[in-house]
PDB file of C-alpha atoms in Angstrom:
ATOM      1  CA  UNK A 141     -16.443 -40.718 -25.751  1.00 66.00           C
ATOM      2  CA  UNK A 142     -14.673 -42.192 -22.655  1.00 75.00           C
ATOM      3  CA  UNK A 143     -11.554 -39.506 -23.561  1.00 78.00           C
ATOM      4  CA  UNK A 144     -14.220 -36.708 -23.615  1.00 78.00           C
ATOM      5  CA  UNK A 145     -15.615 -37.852 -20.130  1.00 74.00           C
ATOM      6  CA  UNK A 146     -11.807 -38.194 -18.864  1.00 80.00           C
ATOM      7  CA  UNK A 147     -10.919 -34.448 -20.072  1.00 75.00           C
ATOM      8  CA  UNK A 148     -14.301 -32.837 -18.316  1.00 73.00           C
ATOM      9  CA  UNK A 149     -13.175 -35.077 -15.307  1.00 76.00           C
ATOM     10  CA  UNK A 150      -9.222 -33.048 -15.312  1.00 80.00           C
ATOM     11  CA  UNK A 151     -10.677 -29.875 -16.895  1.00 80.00           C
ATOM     12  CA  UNK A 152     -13.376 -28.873 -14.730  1.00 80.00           C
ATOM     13  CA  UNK A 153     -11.687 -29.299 -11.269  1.00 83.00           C
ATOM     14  CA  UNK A 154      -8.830 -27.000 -12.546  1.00 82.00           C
ATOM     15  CA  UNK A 155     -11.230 -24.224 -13.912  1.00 82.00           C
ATOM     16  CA  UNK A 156     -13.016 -24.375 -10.643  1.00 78.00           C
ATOM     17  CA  UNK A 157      -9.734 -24.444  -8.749  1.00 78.00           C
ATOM     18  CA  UNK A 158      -8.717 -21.536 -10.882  1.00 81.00           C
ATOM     19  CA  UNK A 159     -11.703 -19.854 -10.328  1.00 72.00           C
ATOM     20  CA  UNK A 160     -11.764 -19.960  -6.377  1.00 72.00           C
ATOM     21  CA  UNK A 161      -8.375 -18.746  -6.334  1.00 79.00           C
ATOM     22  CA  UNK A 162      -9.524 -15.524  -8.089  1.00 72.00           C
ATOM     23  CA  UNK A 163     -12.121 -14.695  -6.049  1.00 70.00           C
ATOM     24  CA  UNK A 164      -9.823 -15.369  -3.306  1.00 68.00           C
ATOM     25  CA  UNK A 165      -7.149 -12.987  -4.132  1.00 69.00           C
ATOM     26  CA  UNK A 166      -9.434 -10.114  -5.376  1.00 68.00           C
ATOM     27  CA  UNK A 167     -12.438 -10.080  -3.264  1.00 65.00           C
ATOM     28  CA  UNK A 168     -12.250 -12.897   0.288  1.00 70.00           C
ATOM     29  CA  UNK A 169      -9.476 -11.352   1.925  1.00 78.00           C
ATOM     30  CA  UNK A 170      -9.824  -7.860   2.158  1.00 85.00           C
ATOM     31  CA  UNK A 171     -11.842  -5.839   4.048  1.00 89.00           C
ATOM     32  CA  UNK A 172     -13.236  -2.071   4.747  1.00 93.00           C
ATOM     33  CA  UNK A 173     -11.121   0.042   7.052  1.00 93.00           C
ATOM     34  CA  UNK A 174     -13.639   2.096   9.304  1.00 94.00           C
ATOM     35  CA  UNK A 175     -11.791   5.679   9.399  1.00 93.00           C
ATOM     36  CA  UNK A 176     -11.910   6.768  13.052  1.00 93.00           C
ATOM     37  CA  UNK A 177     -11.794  10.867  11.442  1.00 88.00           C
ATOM     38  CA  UNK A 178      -9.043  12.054  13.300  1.00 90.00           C
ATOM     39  CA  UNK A 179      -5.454  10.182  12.811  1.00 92.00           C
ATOM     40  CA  UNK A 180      -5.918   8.361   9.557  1.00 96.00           C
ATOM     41  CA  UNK A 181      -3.595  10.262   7.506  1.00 98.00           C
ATOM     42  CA  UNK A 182       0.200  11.017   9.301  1.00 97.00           C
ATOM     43  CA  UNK A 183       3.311  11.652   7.835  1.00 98.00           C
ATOM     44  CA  UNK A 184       6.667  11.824   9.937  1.00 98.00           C
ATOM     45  CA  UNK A 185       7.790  15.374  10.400  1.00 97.00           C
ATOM     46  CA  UNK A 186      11.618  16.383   9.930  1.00 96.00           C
ATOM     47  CA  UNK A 187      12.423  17.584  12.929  1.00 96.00           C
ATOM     48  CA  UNK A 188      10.840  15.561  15.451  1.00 96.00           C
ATOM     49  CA  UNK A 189      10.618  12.138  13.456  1.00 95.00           C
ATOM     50  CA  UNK A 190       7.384  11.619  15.065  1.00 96.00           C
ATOM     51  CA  UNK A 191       4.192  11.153  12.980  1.00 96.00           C
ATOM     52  CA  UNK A 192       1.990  14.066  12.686  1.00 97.00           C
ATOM     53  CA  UNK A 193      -1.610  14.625  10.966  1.00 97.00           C
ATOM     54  CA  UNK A 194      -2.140  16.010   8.263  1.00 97.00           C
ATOM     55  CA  UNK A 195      -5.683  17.857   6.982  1.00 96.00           C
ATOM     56  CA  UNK A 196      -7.840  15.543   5.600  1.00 97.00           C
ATOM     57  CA  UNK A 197     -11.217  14.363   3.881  1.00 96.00           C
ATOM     58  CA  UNK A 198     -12.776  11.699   2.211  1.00 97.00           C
ATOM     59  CA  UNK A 199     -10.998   8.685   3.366  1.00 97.00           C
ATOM     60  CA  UNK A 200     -11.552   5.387   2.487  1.00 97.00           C
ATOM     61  CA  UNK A 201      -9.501   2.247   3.458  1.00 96.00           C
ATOM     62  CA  UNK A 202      -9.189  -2.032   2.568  1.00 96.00           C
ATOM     63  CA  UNK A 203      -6.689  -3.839   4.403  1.00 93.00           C
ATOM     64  CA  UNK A 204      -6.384  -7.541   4.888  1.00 88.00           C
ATOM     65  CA  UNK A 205      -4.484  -9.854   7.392  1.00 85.00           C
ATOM     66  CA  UNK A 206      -3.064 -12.331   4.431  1.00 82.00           C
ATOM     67  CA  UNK A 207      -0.491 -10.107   3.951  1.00 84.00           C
ATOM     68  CA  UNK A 208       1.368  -6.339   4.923  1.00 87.00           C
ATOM     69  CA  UNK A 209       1.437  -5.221   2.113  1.00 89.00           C
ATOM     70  CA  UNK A 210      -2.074  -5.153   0.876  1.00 89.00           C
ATOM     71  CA  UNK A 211      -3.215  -2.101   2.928  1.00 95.00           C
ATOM     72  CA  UNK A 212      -4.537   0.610   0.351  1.00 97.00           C
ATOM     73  CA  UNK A 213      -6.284   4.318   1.250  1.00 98.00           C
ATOM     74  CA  UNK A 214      -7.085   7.566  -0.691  1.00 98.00           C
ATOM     75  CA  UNK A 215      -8.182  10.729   0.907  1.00 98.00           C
ATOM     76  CA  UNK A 216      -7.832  14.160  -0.093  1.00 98.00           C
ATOM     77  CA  UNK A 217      -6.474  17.167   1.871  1.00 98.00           C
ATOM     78  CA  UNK A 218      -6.118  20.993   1.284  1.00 97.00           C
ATOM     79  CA  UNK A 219      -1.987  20.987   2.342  1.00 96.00           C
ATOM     80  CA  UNK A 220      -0.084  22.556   0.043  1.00 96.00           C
ATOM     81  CA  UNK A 221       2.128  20.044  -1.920  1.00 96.00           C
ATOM     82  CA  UNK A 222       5.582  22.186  -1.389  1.00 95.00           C
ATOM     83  CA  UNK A 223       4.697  22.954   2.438  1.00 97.00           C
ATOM     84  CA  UNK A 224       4.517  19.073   2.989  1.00 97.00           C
ATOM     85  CA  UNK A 225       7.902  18.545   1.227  1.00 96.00           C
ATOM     86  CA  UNK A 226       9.750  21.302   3.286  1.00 97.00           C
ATOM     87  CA  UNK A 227       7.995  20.213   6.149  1.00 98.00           C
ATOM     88  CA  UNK A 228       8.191  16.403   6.198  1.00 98.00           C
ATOM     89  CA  UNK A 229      10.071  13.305   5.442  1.00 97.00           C
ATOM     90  CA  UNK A 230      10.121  12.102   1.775  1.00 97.00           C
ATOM     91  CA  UNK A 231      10.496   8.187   1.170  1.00 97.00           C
ATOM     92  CA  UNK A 232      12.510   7.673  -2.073  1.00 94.00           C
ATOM     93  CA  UNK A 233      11.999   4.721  -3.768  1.00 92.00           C
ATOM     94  CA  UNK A 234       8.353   3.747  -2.774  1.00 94.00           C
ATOM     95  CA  UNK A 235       6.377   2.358  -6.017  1.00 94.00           C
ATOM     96  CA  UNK A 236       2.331   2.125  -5.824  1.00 96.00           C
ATOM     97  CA  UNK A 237       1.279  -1.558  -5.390  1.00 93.00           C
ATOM     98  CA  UNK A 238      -1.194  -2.896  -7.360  1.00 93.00           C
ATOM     99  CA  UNK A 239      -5.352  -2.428  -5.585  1.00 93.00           C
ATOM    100  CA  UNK A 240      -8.216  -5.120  -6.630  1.00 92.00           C
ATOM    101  CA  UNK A 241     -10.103  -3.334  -9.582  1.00 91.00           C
ATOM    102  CA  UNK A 242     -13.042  -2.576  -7.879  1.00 92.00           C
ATOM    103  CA  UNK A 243     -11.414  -0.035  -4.891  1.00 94.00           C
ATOM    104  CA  UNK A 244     -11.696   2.653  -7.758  1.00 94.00           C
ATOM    105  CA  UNK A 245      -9.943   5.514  -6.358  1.00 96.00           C
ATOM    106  CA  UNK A 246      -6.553   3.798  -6.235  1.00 96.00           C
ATOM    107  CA  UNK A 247      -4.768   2.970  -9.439  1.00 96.00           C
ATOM    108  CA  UNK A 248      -1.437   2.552  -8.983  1.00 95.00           C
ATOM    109  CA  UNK A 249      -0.708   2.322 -12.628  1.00 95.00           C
ATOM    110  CA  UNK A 250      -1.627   6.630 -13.220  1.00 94.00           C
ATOM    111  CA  UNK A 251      -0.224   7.114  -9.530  1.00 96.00           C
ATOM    112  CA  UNK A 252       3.299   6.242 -10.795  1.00 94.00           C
ATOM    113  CA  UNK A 253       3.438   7.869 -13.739  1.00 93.00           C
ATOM    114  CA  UNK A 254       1.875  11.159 -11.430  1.00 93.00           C
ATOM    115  CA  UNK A 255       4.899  10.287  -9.152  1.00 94.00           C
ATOM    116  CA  UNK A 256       7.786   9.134 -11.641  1.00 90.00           C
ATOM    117  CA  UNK A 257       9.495  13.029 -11.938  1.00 79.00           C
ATOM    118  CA  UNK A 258       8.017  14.313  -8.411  1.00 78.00           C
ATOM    119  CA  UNK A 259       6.596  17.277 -10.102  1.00 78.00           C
ATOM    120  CA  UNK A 260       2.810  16.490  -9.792  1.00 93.00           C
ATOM    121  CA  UNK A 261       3.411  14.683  -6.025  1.00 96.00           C
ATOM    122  CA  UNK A 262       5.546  13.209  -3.162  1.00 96.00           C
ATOM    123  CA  UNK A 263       5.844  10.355  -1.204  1.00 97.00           C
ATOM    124  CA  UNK A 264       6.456  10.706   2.428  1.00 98.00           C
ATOM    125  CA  UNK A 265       6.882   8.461   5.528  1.00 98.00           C
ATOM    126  CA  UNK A 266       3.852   7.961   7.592  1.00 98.00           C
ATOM    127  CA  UNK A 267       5.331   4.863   9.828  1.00 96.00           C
ATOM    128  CA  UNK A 268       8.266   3.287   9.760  1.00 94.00           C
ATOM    129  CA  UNK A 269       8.113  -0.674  10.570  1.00 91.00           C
ATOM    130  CA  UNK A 270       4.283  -0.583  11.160  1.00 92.00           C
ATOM    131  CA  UNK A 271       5.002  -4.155  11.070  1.00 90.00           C
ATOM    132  CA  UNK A 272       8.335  -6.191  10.784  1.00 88.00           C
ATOM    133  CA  UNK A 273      10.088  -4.946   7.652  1.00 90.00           C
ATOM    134  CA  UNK A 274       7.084  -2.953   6.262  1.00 94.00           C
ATOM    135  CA  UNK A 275       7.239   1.046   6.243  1.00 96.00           C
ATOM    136  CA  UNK A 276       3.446   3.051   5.562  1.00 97.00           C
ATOM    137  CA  UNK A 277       4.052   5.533   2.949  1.00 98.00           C
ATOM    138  CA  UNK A 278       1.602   8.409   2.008  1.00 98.00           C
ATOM    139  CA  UNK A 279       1.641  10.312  -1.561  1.00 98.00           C
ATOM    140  CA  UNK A 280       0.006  13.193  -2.296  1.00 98.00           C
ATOM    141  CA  UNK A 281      -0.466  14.816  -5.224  1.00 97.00           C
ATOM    142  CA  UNK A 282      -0.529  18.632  -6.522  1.00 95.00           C
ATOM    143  CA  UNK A 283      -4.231  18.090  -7.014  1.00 96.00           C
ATOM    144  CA  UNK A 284      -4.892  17.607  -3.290  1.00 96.00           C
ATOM    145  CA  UNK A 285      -5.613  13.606  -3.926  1.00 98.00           C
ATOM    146  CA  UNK A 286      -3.582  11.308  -1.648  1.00 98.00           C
ATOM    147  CA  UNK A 287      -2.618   7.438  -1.419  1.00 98.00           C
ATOM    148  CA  UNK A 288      -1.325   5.262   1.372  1.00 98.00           C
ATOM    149  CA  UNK A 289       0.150   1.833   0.767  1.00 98.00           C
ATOM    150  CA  UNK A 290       2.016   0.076   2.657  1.00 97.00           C
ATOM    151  CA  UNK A 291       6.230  -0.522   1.479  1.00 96.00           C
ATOM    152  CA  UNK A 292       8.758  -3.496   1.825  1.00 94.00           C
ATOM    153  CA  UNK A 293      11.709  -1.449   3.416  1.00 91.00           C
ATOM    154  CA  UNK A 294      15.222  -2.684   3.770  1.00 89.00           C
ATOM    155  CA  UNK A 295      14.994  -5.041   6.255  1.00 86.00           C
ATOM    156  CA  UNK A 296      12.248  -6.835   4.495  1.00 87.00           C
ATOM    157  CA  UNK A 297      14.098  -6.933   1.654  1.00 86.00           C
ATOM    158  CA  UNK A 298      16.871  -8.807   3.115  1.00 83.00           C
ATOM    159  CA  UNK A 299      14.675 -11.003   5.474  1.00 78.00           C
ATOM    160  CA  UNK A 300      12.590 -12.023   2.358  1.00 78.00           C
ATOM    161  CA  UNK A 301      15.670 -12.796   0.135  1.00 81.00           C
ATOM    162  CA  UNK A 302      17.323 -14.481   2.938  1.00 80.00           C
ATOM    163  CA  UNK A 303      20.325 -12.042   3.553  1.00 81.00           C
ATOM    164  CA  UNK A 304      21.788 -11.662   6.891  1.00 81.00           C
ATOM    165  CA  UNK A 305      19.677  -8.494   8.234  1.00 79.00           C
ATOM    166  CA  UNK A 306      21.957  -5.623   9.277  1.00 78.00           C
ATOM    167  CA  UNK A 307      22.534  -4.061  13.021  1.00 79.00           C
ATOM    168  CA  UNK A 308      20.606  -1.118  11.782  1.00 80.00           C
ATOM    169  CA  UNK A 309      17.357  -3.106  11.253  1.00 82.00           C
ATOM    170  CA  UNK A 310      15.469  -3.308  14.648  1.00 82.00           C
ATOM    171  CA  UNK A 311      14.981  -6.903  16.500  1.00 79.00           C
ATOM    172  CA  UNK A 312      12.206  -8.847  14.897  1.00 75.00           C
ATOM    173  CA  UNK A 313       9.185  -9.922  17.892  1.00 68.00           C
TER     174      UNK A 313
END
């Protein structure tokens, strides 16, 4: 009896534990972005390498503060897929994070394989360093959907893994 008593006592504390930290990952820390219907969606153009809106609809946004990486969006837009591409910057390498289950129009698991040969979308630059080491990326699709995340660039890489960060990476605040 007294071992039963002595397991609830180291058992229940690490459930609960286990348990807060759930809901604290997938549900505390984010929160609704409130679209202000007019700059939401940019993506750098070639030529000017300034940030330029695009067309779109339908936006919804979560962000959250914990980290820079958890900002997620979708939208949709009436561009045409190949106009954006000859008309703006693409961002190679940029893989879909992960969204808490319940913002249902962003699954990064179907957006990668949409993106993996670059025939059914593109990825493109929106903002380079919105914060320290973290680029904004935008994908669209040849279906007119489209996905913003937010991508550890270069510099974060190194600054995260502790490499010396390069002249070409900009002076951290």
């Amino acid at each position: 009896m007294n071992g039963k008593v002595i397991v609830a006592f180291l058992v229940l504390p690490a459930v609960l534990a286990g348990a807060a930290l759930y809901y604290l990952q997938i549900f505390s820390f984010y929160e609704e972005v409130i679209p202000n219907g007019t700059t939401d969606v940019a993506i750098v153009e070639k030529k000017t390498e300034l940030p330029e809106v695009i067309d779109y609809s339908n936006f919804h946004a979560i962000t959250s503060e914990s980290s820079p990486i958890r900002y997620r969006a979708c939208f949709e837009t009436s561009e045409d897929l190949n106009d954006l591409r000859n008309r703006y910057l693409v961002y190679e390498g940029a893989e879909p994070k992960i969204a808490p289950y319940w913002f249902e129009c962003f699954n990064a698991e179907d957006l990668g394989f949409s993106l993996a040969d670059g025939a059914k979308g593109e990825v493109f630059l929106s903002k380079k360093n919105i914060m320290y080491g973290v680029d904004r990326v935008v994908a669209i699709l040849d279906n007119g959907k489209g996905y913003i995340w937010h991508e550890i660039n270069d510099c974060g890489d190194k600054l995260y893994d502790g490499s010396p960060v390069s002249n070409e990476c900009p002076k951290r605040d």
